[in-house]
C-alpha cells in the first residue's frame, strides 16, 4: 500500500479552496495523487472499518468517466471521494467518501462533498445519489441532501440512500 505523500507535494490541478484555507480539494489526475486517493480509501474502508477484506476498488475505479477527488488538510492528503455518472440523463453517484480519523472533526468531509456536488453539476449532472452510513445521515442533511426511502443493506451494512439536486 502506498502511503500519503509529504506536505507540499500536489498535482497541478487547480485548488477549489483559497490557498490560505487549511483544506482544499482537487481532482486526482497524476499517478501520485491517485495513489494517495486509493491509500486513504484503503486506510478507512479496509483497515479501519473493515468493510472490505482486501480492497475497496471496483470496476468504477477503472472507468474513465469516474472522477477521483483528493482532499488536502494543511498541505497533506487526508481525504478522498469518487463520483461517476449512472446514466446519460444527468444522474450521478458519489461514493467512497473517506477522511482520515484524525481530521474528521475538521471541515474536510464537507469540502469533499461540496466539491463532488459541484464537479458533477459542472459535468452536466442534475442529481446525485449516494448510500450513506446511518451515522452520517445528519451530516449530509446539513449539506442539503434528502433521504430517499428506508435504510437498505449496502456493502453488507445499513445505509440510507440520499440525493441532492445539482446545479451547473
PDB file of N, CA and C in Angstrom, residues 41-143:
ATOM      1  N   UNK A  41      -8.561   5.701   0.997  1.00  0.00           N
ATOM      2  CA  UNK A  41      -9.721   4.801   0.979  1.00  0.00           C
ATOM      3  C   UNK A  41      -9.386   3.465   1.632  1.00  0.00           C
ATOM      4  N   UNK A  42      -8.205   2.931   1.325  1.00  0.00           N
ATOM      5  CA  UNK A  42      -7.796   1.648   1.908  1.00  0.00           C
ATOM      6  C   UNK A  42      -7.695   1.758   3.435  1.00  0.00           C
ATOM      7  N   UNK A  43      -7.066   2.827   3.904  1.00  0.00           N
ATOM      8  CA  UNK A  43      -6.923   3.015   5.345  1.00  0.00           C
ATOM      9  C   UNK A  43      -8.282   3.058   6.042  1.00  0.00           C
ATOM     10  N   UNK A  44      -9.254   3.741   5.440  1.00  0.00           N
ATOM     11  CA  UNK A  44     -10.563   3.906   6.078  1.00  0.00           C
ATOM     12  C   UNK A  44     -11.446   2.672   5.904  1.00  0.00           C
ATOM     13  N   UNK A  45     -11.611   2.195   4.669  1.00  0.00           N
ATOM     14  CA  UNK A  45     -12.604   1.148   4.407  1.00  0.00           C
ATOM     15  C   UNK A  45     -12.102  -0.281   4.607  1.00  0.00           C
ATOM     16  N   UNK A  46     -10.804  -0.500   4.488  1.00  0.00           N
ATOM     17  CA  UNK A  46     -10.251  -1.845   4.668  1.00  0.00           C
ATOM     18  C   UNK A  46      -9.648  -2.000   6.065  1.00  0.00           C
ATOM     19  N   UNK A  47      -8.727  -1.120   6.424  1.00  0.00           N
ATOM     20  CA  UNK A  47      -8.027  -1.264   7.698  1.00  0.00           C
ATOM     21  C   UNK A  47      -8.871  -0.833   8.899  1.00  0.00           C
ATOM     22  N   UNK A  48      -9.484   0.340   8.841  1.00  0.00           N
ATOM     23  CA  UNK A  48     -10.222   0.856   9.999  1.00  0.00           C
ATOM     24  C   UNK A  48     -11.615   0.245  10.115  1.00  0.00           C
ATOM     25  N   UNK A  49     -12.442   0.427   9.093  1.00  0.00           N
ATOM     26  CA  UNK A  49     -13.839  -0.006   9.185  1.00  0.00           C
ATOM     27  C   UNK A  49     -14.053  -1.465   8.809  1.00  0.00           C
ATOM     28  N   UNK A  50     -13.098  -2.073   8.141  1.00  0.00           N
ATOM     29  CA  UNK A  50     -13.167  -3.480   7.740  1.00  0.00           C
ATOM     30  C   UNK A  50     -14.423  -3.810   6.927  1.00  0.00           C
ATOM     31  N   UNK A  51     -14.841  -2.855   6.101  1.00  0.00           N
ATOM     32  CA  UNK A  51     -15.989  -3.069   5.222  1.00  0.00           C
ATOM     33  C   UNK A  51     -15.598  -3.997   4.077  1.00  0.00           C
ATOM     34  N   UNK A  52     -14.371  -3.869   3.620  1.00  0.00           N
ATOM     35  CA  UNK A  52     -13.853  -4.703   2.535  1.00  0.00           C
ATOM     36  C   UNK A  52     -12.655  -5.488   3.078  1.00  0.00           C
ATOM     37  N   UNK A  53     -12.515  -6.715   2.611  1.00  0.00           N
ATOM     38  CA  UNK A  53     -11.459  -7.591   3.129  1.00  0.00           C
ATOM     39  C   UNK A  53     -10.064  -7.182   2.652  1.00  0.00           C
ATOM     40  N   UNK A  54      -9.905  -6.925   1.367  1.00  0.00           N
ATOM     41  CA  UNK A  54      -8.575  -6.621   0.827  1.00  0.00           C
ATOM     42  C   UNK A  54      -8.487  -5.275   0.139  1.00  0.00           C
ATOM     43  N   UNK A  55      -9.555  -4.903  -0.549  1.00  0.00           N
ATOM     44  CA  UNK A  55      -9.535  -3.664  -1.321  1.00  0.00           C
ATOM     45  C   UNK A  55     -10.956  -3.177  -1.533  1.00  0.00           C
ATOM     46  N   UNK A  56     -11.123  -1.870  -1.580  1.00  0.00           N
ATOM     47  CA  UNK A  56     -12.438  -1.302  -1.874  1.00  0.00           C
ATOM     48  C   UNK A  56     -12.553  -0.911  -3.348  1.00  0.00           C
ATOM     49  N   UNK A  57     -11.532  -1.180  -4.120  1.00  0.00           N
ATOM     50  CA  UNK A  57     -11.564  -0.829  -5.545  1.00  0.00           C
ATOM     51  C   UNK A  57     -12.514  -1.745  -6.301  1.00  0.00           C
ATOM     52  N   UNK A  58     -13.153  -1.184  -7.319  1.00  0.00           N
ATOM     53  CA  UNK A  58     -14.058  -1.962  -8.156  1.00  0.00           C
ATOM     54  C   UNK A  58     -14.006  -1.438  -9.587  1.00  0.00           C
ATOM     55  N   UNK A  59     -14.931  -1.893 -10.412  1.00  0.00           N
ATOM     56  CA  UNK A  59     -14.924  -1.537 -11.839  1.00  0.00           C
ATOM     57  C   UNK A  59     -15.030  -0.027 -12.065  1.00  0.00           C
ATOM     58  N   UNK A  60     -15.648   0.711 -11.158  1.00  0.00           N
ATOM     59  CA  UNK A  60     -15.768   2.162 -11.347  1.00  0.00           C
ATOM     60  C   UNK A  60     -14.409   2.852 -11.292  1.00  0.00           C
ATOM     61  N   UNK A  61     -13.469   2.286 -10.562  1.00  0.00           N
ATOM     62  CA  UNK A  61     -12.144   2.901 -10.478  1.00  0.00           C
ATOM     63  C   UNK A  61     -11.377   2.827 -11.791  1.00  0.00           C
ATOM     64  N   UNK A  62     -11.790   1.932 -12.683  1.00  0.00           N
ATOM     65  CA  UNK A  62     -11.125   1.786 -13.979  1.00  0.00           C
ATOM     66  C   UNK A  62     -11.877   2.489 -15.097  1.00  0.00           C
ATOM     67  N   UNK A  63     -13.047   3.012 -14.799  1.00  0.00           N
ATOM     68  CA  UNK A  63     -13.873   3.686 -15.794  1.00  0.00           C
ATOM     69  C   UNK A  63     -13.358   5.109 -15.994  1.00  0.00           C
ATOM     70  N   UNK A  64     -13.065   5.505 -17.232  1.00  0.00           N
ATOM     71  CA  UNK A  64     -12.559   6.865 -17.454  1.00  0.00           C
ATOM     72  C   UNK A  64     -13.554   7.969 -17.072  1.00  0.00           C
ATOM     73  N   UNK A  65     -14.831   7.646 -16.931  1.00  0.00           N
ATOM     74  CA  UNK A  65     -15.829   8.648 -16.532  1.00  0.00           C
ATOM     75  C   UNK A  65     -15.810   8.914 -15.032  1.00  0.00           C
ATOM     76  N   UNK A  66     -15.156   8.057 -14.264  1.00  0.00           N
ATOM     77  CA  UNK A  66     -15.098   8.235 -12.809  1.00  0.00           C
ATOM     78  C   UNK A  66     -14.132   9.364 -12.474  1.00  0.00           C
ATOM     79  N   UNK A  67     -14.560  10.218 -11.554  1.00  0.00           N
ATOM     80  CA  UNK A  67     -13.739  11.332 -11.079  1.00  0.00           C
ATOM     81  C   UNK A  67     -13.271  10.985  -9.671  1.00  0.00           C
ATOM     82  N   UNK A  68     -11.963  10.904  -9.495  1.00  0.00           N
ATOM     83  CA  UNK A  68     -11.361  10.642  -8.188  1.00  0.00           C
ATOM     84  C   UNK A  68     -10.913  11.973  -7.603  1.00  0.00           C
ATOM     85  N   UNK A  69     -11.359  12.269  -6.394  1.00  0.00           N
ATOM     86  CA  UNK A  69     -11.054  13.545  -5.754  1.00  0.00           C
ATOM     87  C   UNK A  69     -10.169  13.287  -4.544  1.00  0.00           C
ATOM     88  N   UNK A  70      -9.210  14.167  -4.365  1.00  0.00           N
ATOM     89  CA  UNK A  70      -8.293  14.092  -3.234  1.00  0.00           C
ATOM     90  C   UNK A  70      -8.456  15.352  -2.396  1.00  0.00           C
ATOM     91  N   UNK A  71      -8.670  15.170  -1.102  1.00  0.00           N
ATOM     92  CA  UNK A  71      -8.778  16.298  -0.186  1.00  0.00           C
ATOM     93  C   UNK A  71      -7.487  16.461   0.593  1.00  0.00           C
ATOM     94  N   UNK A  72      -7.067  17.702   0.744  1.00  0.00           N
ATOM     95  CA  UNK A  72      -5.848  18.020   1.496  1.00  0.00           C
ATOM     96  C   UNK A  72      -6.226  18.823   2.730  1.00  0.00           C
ATOM     97  N   UNK A  73      -5.510  18.601   3.812  1.00  0.00           N
ATOM     98  CA  UNK A  73      -5.666  19.410   5.013  1.00  0.00           C
ATOM     99  C   UNK A  73      -4.285  19.828   5.473  1.00  0.00           C
ATOM    100  N   UNK A  74      -4.077  21.118   5.567  1.00  0.00           N
ATOM    101  CA  UNK A  74      -2.779  21.680   5.950  1.00  0.00           C
ATOM    102  C   UNK A  74      -1.653  21.079   5.119  1.00  0.00           C
ATOM    103  N   UNK A  75      -1.891  20.974   3.823  1.00  0.00           N
ATOM    104  CA  UNK A  75      -0.861  20.531   2.886  1.00  0.00           C
ATOM    105  C   UNK A  75      -0.682  19.034   2.746  1.00  0.00           C
ATOM    106  N   UNK A  76      -1.444  18.240   3.503  1.00  0.00           N
ATOM    107  CA  UNK A  76      -1.278  16.784   3.432  1.00  0.00           C
ATOM    108  C   UNK A  76      -2.529  16.120   2.869  1.00  0.00           C
ATOM    109  N   UNK A  77      -2.374  15.071   2.052  1.00  0.00           N
ATOM    110  CA  UNK A  77      -3.534  14.308   1.590  1.00  0.00           C
ATOM    111  C   UNK A  77      -4.223  13.670   2.797  1.00  0.00           C
ATOM    112  N   UNK A  78      -5.529  13.897   2.924  1.00  0.00           N
ATOM    113  CA  UNK A  78      -6.221  13.417   4.119  1.00  0.00           C
ATOM    114  C   UNK A  78      -7.641  12.946   3.861  1.00  0.00           C
ATOM    115  N   UNK A  79      -8.127  13.056   2.630  1.00  0.00           N
ATOM    116  CA  UNK A  79      -9.488  12.636   2.335  1.00  0.00           C
ATOM    117  C   UNK A  79      -9.661  12.301   0.870  1.00  0.00           C
ATOM    118  N   UNK A  80     -10.731  11.569   0.583  1.00  0.00           N
ATOM    119  CA  UNK A  80     -10.993  11.146  -0.795  1.00  0.00           C
ATOM    120  C   UNK A  80     -12.492  10.955  -0.992  1.00  0.00           C
ATOM    121  N   UNK A  81     -12.921  11.090  -2.222  1.00  0.00           N
ATOM    122  CA  UNK A  81     -14.274  10.748  -2.638  1.00  0.00           C
ATOM    123  C   UNK A  81     -14.208  10.490  -4.143  1.00  0.00           C
ATOM    124  N   UNK A  82     -15.128   9.674  -4.628  1.00  0.00           N
ATOM    125  CA  UNK A  82     -15.200   9.484  -6.073  1.00  0.00           C
ATOM    126  C   UNK A  82     -16.638   9.711  -6.519  1.00  0.00           C
ATOM    127  N   UNK A  83     -16.795  10.046  -7.781  1.00  0.00           N
ATOM    128  CA  UNK A  83     -18.113  10.263  -8.347  1.00  0.00           C
ATOM    129  C   UNK A  83     -18.102   9.811  -9.796  1.00  0.00           C
ATOM    130  N   UNK A  84     -19.285   9.395 -10.271  1.00  0.00           N
ATOM    131  CA  UNK A  84     -19.386   8.911 -11.647  1.00  0.00           C
ATOM    132  C   UNK A  84     -20.829   8.986 -12.122  1.00  0.00           C
ATOM    133  N   UNK A  85     -21.004   9.131 -13.444  1.00  0.00           N
ATOM    134  CA  UNK A  85     -22.364   9.179 -13.988  1.00  0.00           C
ATOM    135  C   UNK A  85     -22.989   7.792 -13.979  1.00  0.00           C
ATOM    136  N   UNK A  86     -24.293   7.751 -13.704  1.00  0.00           N
ATOM    137  CA  UNK A  86     -25.016   6.476 -13.719  1.00  0.00           C
ATOM    138  C   UNK A  86     -25.805   6.274 -15.003  1.00  0.00           C
ATOM    139  N   UNK A  87     -26.151   7.358 -15.657  1.00  0.00           N
ATOM    140  CA  UNK A  87     -26.918   7.250 -16.891  1.00  0.00           C
ATOM    141  C   UNK A  87     -26.552   8.440 -17.781  1.00  0.00           C
ATOM    142  N   UNK A  88     -27.119   8.509 -18.932  1.00  0.00           N
ATOM    143  CA  UNK A  88     -26.841   9.625 -19.839  1.00  0.00           C
ATOM    144  C   UNK A  88     -27.794  10.786 -19.649  1.00  0.00           C
ATOM    145  N   UNK A  89     -28.560  10.764 -18.562  1.00  0.00           N
ATOM    146  CA  UNK A  89     -29.580  11.796 -18.351  1.00  0.00           C
ATOM    147  C   UNK A  89     -29.281  12.683 -17.148  1.00  0.00           C
ATOM    148  N   UNK A  90     -28.060  12.692 -16.649  1.00  0.00           N
ATOM    149  CA  UNK A  90     -27.685  13.615 -15.585  1.00  0.00           C
ATOM    150  C   UNK A  90     -27.679  13.063 -14.175  1.00  0.00           C
ATOM    151  N   UNK A  91     -27.859  11.744 -14.022  1.00  0.00           N
ATOM    152  CA  UNK A  91     -27.812  11.140 -12.691  1.00  0.00           C
ATOM    153  C   UNK A  91     -26.384  10.706 -12.383  1.00  0.00           C
ATOM    154  N   UNK A  92     -25.863  11.164 -11.249  1.00  0.00           N
ATOM    155  CA  UNK A  92     -24.514  10.828 -10.799  1.00  0.00           C
ATOM    156  C   UNK A  92     -24.576  10.137  -9.452  1.00  0.00           C
ATOM    157  N   UNK A  93     -23.515   9.404  -9.149  1.00  0.00           N
ATOM    158  CA  UNK A  93     -23.392   8.772  -7.841  1.00  0.00           C
ATOM    159  C   UNK A  93     -22.087   9.219  -7.203  1.00  0.00           C
ATOM    160  N   UNK A  94     -22.167   9.543  -5.924  1.00  0.00           N
ATOM    161  CA  UNK A  94     -20.984   9.834  -5.140  1.00  0.00           C
ATOM    162  C   UNK A  94     -20.787   8.700  -4.155  1.00  0.00           C
ATOM    163  N   UNK A  95     -19.554   8.255  -4.001  1.00  0.00           N
ATOM    164  CA  UNK A  95     -19.288   7.213  -3.012  1.00  0.00           C
ATOM    165  C   UNK A  95     -17.835   7.197  -2.598  1.00  0.00           C
ATOM    166  N   UNK A  96     -17.530   6.303  -1.670  1.00  0.00           N
ATOM    167  CA  UNK A  96     -16.185   6.131  -1.116  1.00  0.00           C
ATOM    168  C   UNK A  96     -15.655   7.417  -0.485  1.00  0.00           C
ATOM    169  N   UNK A  97     -16.541   8.170   0.178  1.00  0.00           N
ATOM    170  CA  UNK A  97     -16.103   9.343   0.924  1.00  0.00           C
ATOM    171  C   UNK A  97     -15.310   8.859   2.131  1.00  0.00           C
ATOM    172  N   UNK A  98     -14.066   9.290   2.220  1.00  0.00           N
ATOM    173  CA  UNK A  98     -13.177   8.842   3.291  1.00  0.00           C
ATOM    174  C   UNK A  98     -12.334  10.012   3.781  1.00  0.00           C
ATOM    175  N   UNK A  99     -12.310  10.186   5.096  1.00  0.00           N
ATOM    176  CA  UNK A  99     -11.453  11.185   5.727  1.00  0.00           C
ATOM    177  C   UNK A  99     -10.671  10.460   6.816  1.00  0.00           C
ATOM    178  N   UNK A 100      -9.371  10.709   6.867  1.00  0.00           N
ATOM    179  CA  UNK A 100      -8.550  10.061   7.886  1.00  0.00           C
ATOM    180  C   UNK A 100      -9.081  10.415   9.278  1.00  0.00           C
ATOM    181  N   UNK A 101      -9.057   9.458  10.211  1.00  0.00           N
ATOM    182  CA  UNK A 101      -9.686   9.649  11.529  1.00  0.00           C
ATOM    183  C   UNK A 101      -9.266  10.912  12.270  1.00  0.00           C
ATOM    184  N   UNK A 102      -8.008  11.273  12.223  1.00  0.00           N
ATOM    185  CA  UNK A 102      -7.526  12.430  12.989  1.00  0.00           C
ATOM    186  C   UNK A 102      -8.122  13.748  12.504  1.00  0.00           C
ATOM    187  N   UNK A 103      -8.710  13.753  11.306  1.00  0.00           N
ATOM    188  CA  UNK A 103      -9.217  15.005  10.737  1.00  0.00           C
ATOM    189  C   UNK A 103     -10.733  15.038  10.588  1.00  0.00           C
ATOM    190  N   UNK A 104     -11.426  14.090  11.153  1.00  0.00           N
ATOM    191  CA  UNK A 104     -12.883  14.030  10.960  1.00  0.00           C
ATOM    192  C   UNK A 104     -13.627  15.166  11.638  1.00  0.00           C
ATOM    193  N   UNK A 105     -13.035  15.818  12.594  1.00  0.00           N
ATOM    194  CA  UNK A 105     -13.713  16.941  13.242  1.00  0.00           C
ATOM    195  C   UNK A 105     -13.430  18.262  12.534  1.00  0.00           C
ATOM    196  N   UNK A 106     -12.644  18.215  11.473  1.00  0.00           N
ATOM    197  CA  UNK A 106     -12.372  19.415  10.683  1.00  0.00           C
ATOM    198  C   UNK A 106     -13.441  19.523   9.596  1.00  0.00           C
ATOM    199  N   UNK A 107     -13.275  20.425   8.667  1.00  0.00           N
ATOM    200  CA  UNK A 107     -14.253  20.645   7.595  1.00  0.00           C
ATOM    201  C   UNK A 107     -13.949  19.851   6.335  1.00  0.00           C
ATOM    202  N   UNK A 108     -12.995  18.947   6.353  1.00  0.00           N
ATOM    203  CA  UNK A 108     -12.590  18.289   5.119  1.00  0.00           C
ATOM    204  C   UNK A 108     -13.703  17.447   4.505  1.00  0.00           C
ATOM    205  N   UNK A 109     -14.474  16.739   5.307  1.00  0.00           N
ATOM    206  CA  UNK A 109     -15.590  15.962   4.769  1.00  0.00           C
ATOM    207  C   UNK A 109     -16.577  16.847   4.035  1.00  0.00           C
ATOM    208  N   UNK A 110     -16.909  17.979   4.631  1.00  0.00           N
ATOM    209  CA  UNK A 110     -17.814  18.937   3.987  1.00  0.00           C
ATOM    210  C   UNK A 110     -17.225  19.448   2.676  1.00  0.00           C
ATOM    211  N   UNK A 111     -15.941  19.792   2.689  1.00  0.00           N
ATOM    212  CA  UNK A 111     -15.292  20.270   1.465  1.00  0.00           C
ATOM    213  C   UNK A 111     -15.343  19.210   0.366  1.00  0.00           C
ATOM    214  N   UNK A 112     -15.105  17.963   0.715  1.00  0.00           N
ATOM    215  CA  UNK A 112     -15.134  16.875  -0.270  1.00  0.00           C
ATOM    216  C   UNK A 112     -16.531  16.688  -0.858  1.00  0.00           C
ATOM    217  N   UNK A 113     -17.556  16.693  -0.014  1.00  0.00           N
ATOM    218  CA  UNK A 113     -18.921  16.514  -0.503  1.00  0.00           C
ATOM    219  C   UNK A 113     -19.311  17.672  -1.408  1.00  0.00           C
ATOM    220  N   UNK A 114     -19.050  18.888  -0.976  1.00  0.00           N
ATOM    221  CA  UNK A 114     -19.404  20.058  -1.795  1.00  0.00           C
ATOM    222  C   UNK A 114     -18.639  20.060  -3.116  1.00  0.00           C
ATOM    223  N   UNK A 115     -17.372  19.666  -3.095  1.00  0.00           N
ATOM    224  CA  UNK A 115     -16.571  19.599  -4.324  1.00  0.00           C
ATOM    225  C   UNK A 115     -17.163  18.562  -5.276  1.00  0.00           C
ATOM    226  N   UNK A 116     -17.560  17.395  -4.746  1.00  0.00           N
ATOM    227  CA  UNK A 116     -18.153  16.343  -5.583  1.00  0.00           C
ATOM    228  C   UNK A 116     -19.454  16.820  -6.216  1.00  0.00           C
ATOM    229  N   UNK A 117     -20.291  17.497  -5.446  1.00  0.00           N
ATOM    230  CA  UNK A 117     -21.563  18.013  -5.965  1.00  0.00           C
ATOM    231  C   UNK A 117     -21.304  19.034  -7.070  1.00  0.00           C
ATOM    232  N   UNK A 118     -20.398  19.965  -6.828  1.00  0.00           N
ATOM    233  CA  UNK A 118     -20.068  20.971  -7.863  1.00  0.00           C
ATOM    234  C   UNK A 118     -19.488  20.320  -9.106  1.00  0.00           C
ATOM    235  N   UNK A 119     -18.621  19.328  -8.908  1.00  0.00           N
ATOM    236  CA  UNK A 119     -17.975  18.661 -10.045  1.00  0.00           C
ATOM    237  C   UNK A 119     -18.983  17.922 -10.911  1.00  0.00           C
ATOM    238  N   UNK A 120     -19.921  17.226 -10.284  1.00  0.00           N
ATOM    239  CA  UNK A 120     -20.942  16.511 -11.053  1.00  0.00           C
ATOM    240  C   UNK A 120     -21.845  17.501 -11.782  1.00  0.00           C
ATOM    241  N   UNK A 121     -22.215  18.596 -11.131  1.00  0.00           N
ATOM    242  CA  UNK A 121     -23.033  19.623 -11.775  1.00  0.00           C
ATOM    243  C   UNK A 121     -22.315  20.253 -12.955  1.00  0.00           C
ATOM    244  N   UNK A 122     -21.022  20.502 -12.801  1.00  0.00           N
ATOM    245  CA  UNK A 122     -20.238  21.096 -13.886  1.00  0.00           C
ATOM    246  C   UNK A 122     -20.097  20.151 -15.080  1.00  0.00           C
ATOM    247  N   UNK A 123     -20.308  18.865 -14.861  1.00  0.00           N
ATOM    248  CA  UNK A 123     -20.217  17.871 -15.933  1.00  0.00           C
ATOM    249  C   UNK A 123     -21.597  17.521 -16.490  1.00  0.00           C
ATOM    250  N   UNK A 124     -22.577  18.356 -16.227  1.00  0.00           N
ATOM    251  CA  UNK A 124     -23.904  18.154 -16.780  1.00  0.00           C
ATOM    252  C   UNK A 124     -24.864  17.377 -15.909  1.00  0.00           C
ATOM    253  N   UNK A 125     -24.454  17.042 -14.698  1.00  0.00           N
ATOM    254  CA  UNK A 125     -25.349  16.310 -13.809  1.00  0.00           C
ATOM    255  C   UNK A 125     -26.468  17.188 -13.282  1.00  0.00           C
ATOM    256  N   UNK A 126     -27.630  16.582 -13.050  1.00  0.00           N
ATOM    257  CA  UNK A 126     -28.733  17.330 -12.456  1.00  0.00           C
ATOM    258  C   UNK A 126     -29.151  16.764 -11.100  1.00  0.00           C
ATOM    259  N   UNK A 127     -28.682  15.561 -10.784  1.00  0.00           N
ATOM    260  CA  UNK A 127     -28.999  14.941  -9.497  1.00  0.00           C
ATOM    261  C   UNK A 127     -27.885  13.969  -9.138  1.00  0.00           C
ATOM    262  N   UNK A 128     -27.577  13.883  -7.840  1.00  0.00           N
ATOM    263  CA  UNK A 128     -26.572  12.939  -7.362  1.00  0.00           C
ATOM    264  C   UNK A 128     -27.193  12.100  -6.261  1.00  0.00           C
ATOM    265  N   UNK A 129     -26.886  10.810  -6.265  1.00  0.00           N
ATOM    266  CA  UNK A 129     -27.312   9.923  -5.198  1.00  0.00           C
ATOM    267  C   UNK A 129     -26.088   9.379  -4.485  1.00  0.00           C
ATOM    268  N   UNK A 130     -26.316   8.897  -3.275  1.00  0.00           N
ATOM    269  CA  UNK A 130     -25.250   8.257  -2.505  1.00  0.00           C
ATOM    270  C   UNK A 130     -25.910   7.360  -1.472  1.00  0.00           C
ATOM    271  N   UNK A 131     -25.203   6.324  -1.058  1.00  0.00           N
ATOM    272  CA  UNK A 131     -25.628   5.474   0.044  1.00  0.00           C
ATOM    273  C   UNK A 131     -24.774   5.857   1.237  1.00  0.00           C
ATOM    274  N   UNK A 132     -25.421   6.350   2.282  1.00  0.00           N
ATOM    275  CA  UNK A 132     -24.737   6.962   3.417  1.00  0.00           C
ATOM    276  C   UNK A 132     -24.843   6.067   4.644  1.00  0.00           C
ATOM    277  N   UNK A 133     -23.715   5.838   5.330  1.00  0.00           N
ATOM    278  CA  UNK A 133     -23.768   5.117   6.596  1.00  0.00           C
ATOM    279  C   UNK A 133     -24.687   5.886   7.537  1.00  0.00           C
ATOM    280  N   UNK A 134     -25.496   5.167   8.292  1.00  0.00           N
ATOM    281  CA  UNK A 134     -26.531   5.796   9.107  1.00  0.00           C
ATOM    282  C   UNK A 134     -25.981   6.862  10.056  1.00  0.00           C
ATOM    283  N   UNK A 135     -24.791   6.661  10.569  1.00  0.00           N
ATOM    284  CA  UNK A 135     -24.205   7.637  11.492  1.00  0.00           C
ATOM    285  C   UNK A 135     -23.871   8.972  10.814  1.00  0.00           C
ATOM    286  N   UNK A 136     -23.884   9.006   9.476  1.00  0.00           N
ATOM    287  CA  UNK A 136     -23.527  10.224   8.744  1.00  0.00           C
ATOM    288  C   UNK A 136     -24.713  10.903   8.063  1.00  0.00           C
ATOM    289  N   UNK A 137     -25.923  10.391   8.271  1.00  0.00           N
ATOM    290  CA  UNK A 137     -27.101  10.935   7.585  1.00  0.00           C
ATOM    291  C   UNK A 137     -27.330  12.400   7.956  1.00  0.00           C
ATOM    292  N   UNK A 138     -27.250  12.741   9.221  1.00  0.00           N
ATOM    293  CA  UNK A 138     -27.495  14.134   9.641  1.00  0.00           C
ATOM    294  C   UNK A 138     -26.472  15.091   9.037  1.00  0.00           C
ATOM    295  N   UNK A 139     -25.229  14.640   8.915  1.00  0.00           N
ATOM    296  CA  UNK A 139     -24.190  15.447   8.274  1.00  0.00           C
ATOM    297  C   UNK A 139     -24.599  15.779   6.839  1.00  0.00           C
ATOM    298  N   UNK A 140     -25.073  14.785   6.103  1.00  0.00           N
ATOM    299  CA  UNK A 140     -25.483  15.015   4.717  1.00  0.00           C
ATOM    300  C   UNK A 140     -26.738  15.874   4.647  1.00  0.00           C
ATOM    301  N   UNK A 141     -27.665  15.685   5.574  1.00  0.00           N
ATOM    302  CA  UNK A 141     -28.856  16.542   5.593  1.00  0.00           C
ATOM    303  C   UNK A 141     -28.451  18.004   5.814  1.00  0.00           C
ATOM    304  N   UNK A 142     -27.469  18.226   6.669  1.00  0.00           N
ATOM    305  CA  UNK A 142     -26.951  19.578   6.906  1.00  0.00           C
ATOM    306  C   UNK A 142     -26.413  20.190   5.612  1.00  0.00           C
ATOM    307  N   UNK A 143     -25.917  19.357   4.705  1.00  0.00           N
ATOM    308  CA  UNK A 143     -25.364  19.833   3.436  1.00  0.00           C
ATOM    309  C   UNK A 143     -26.417  19.904   2.328  1.00  0.00           C
TER     310      UNK A 143
END
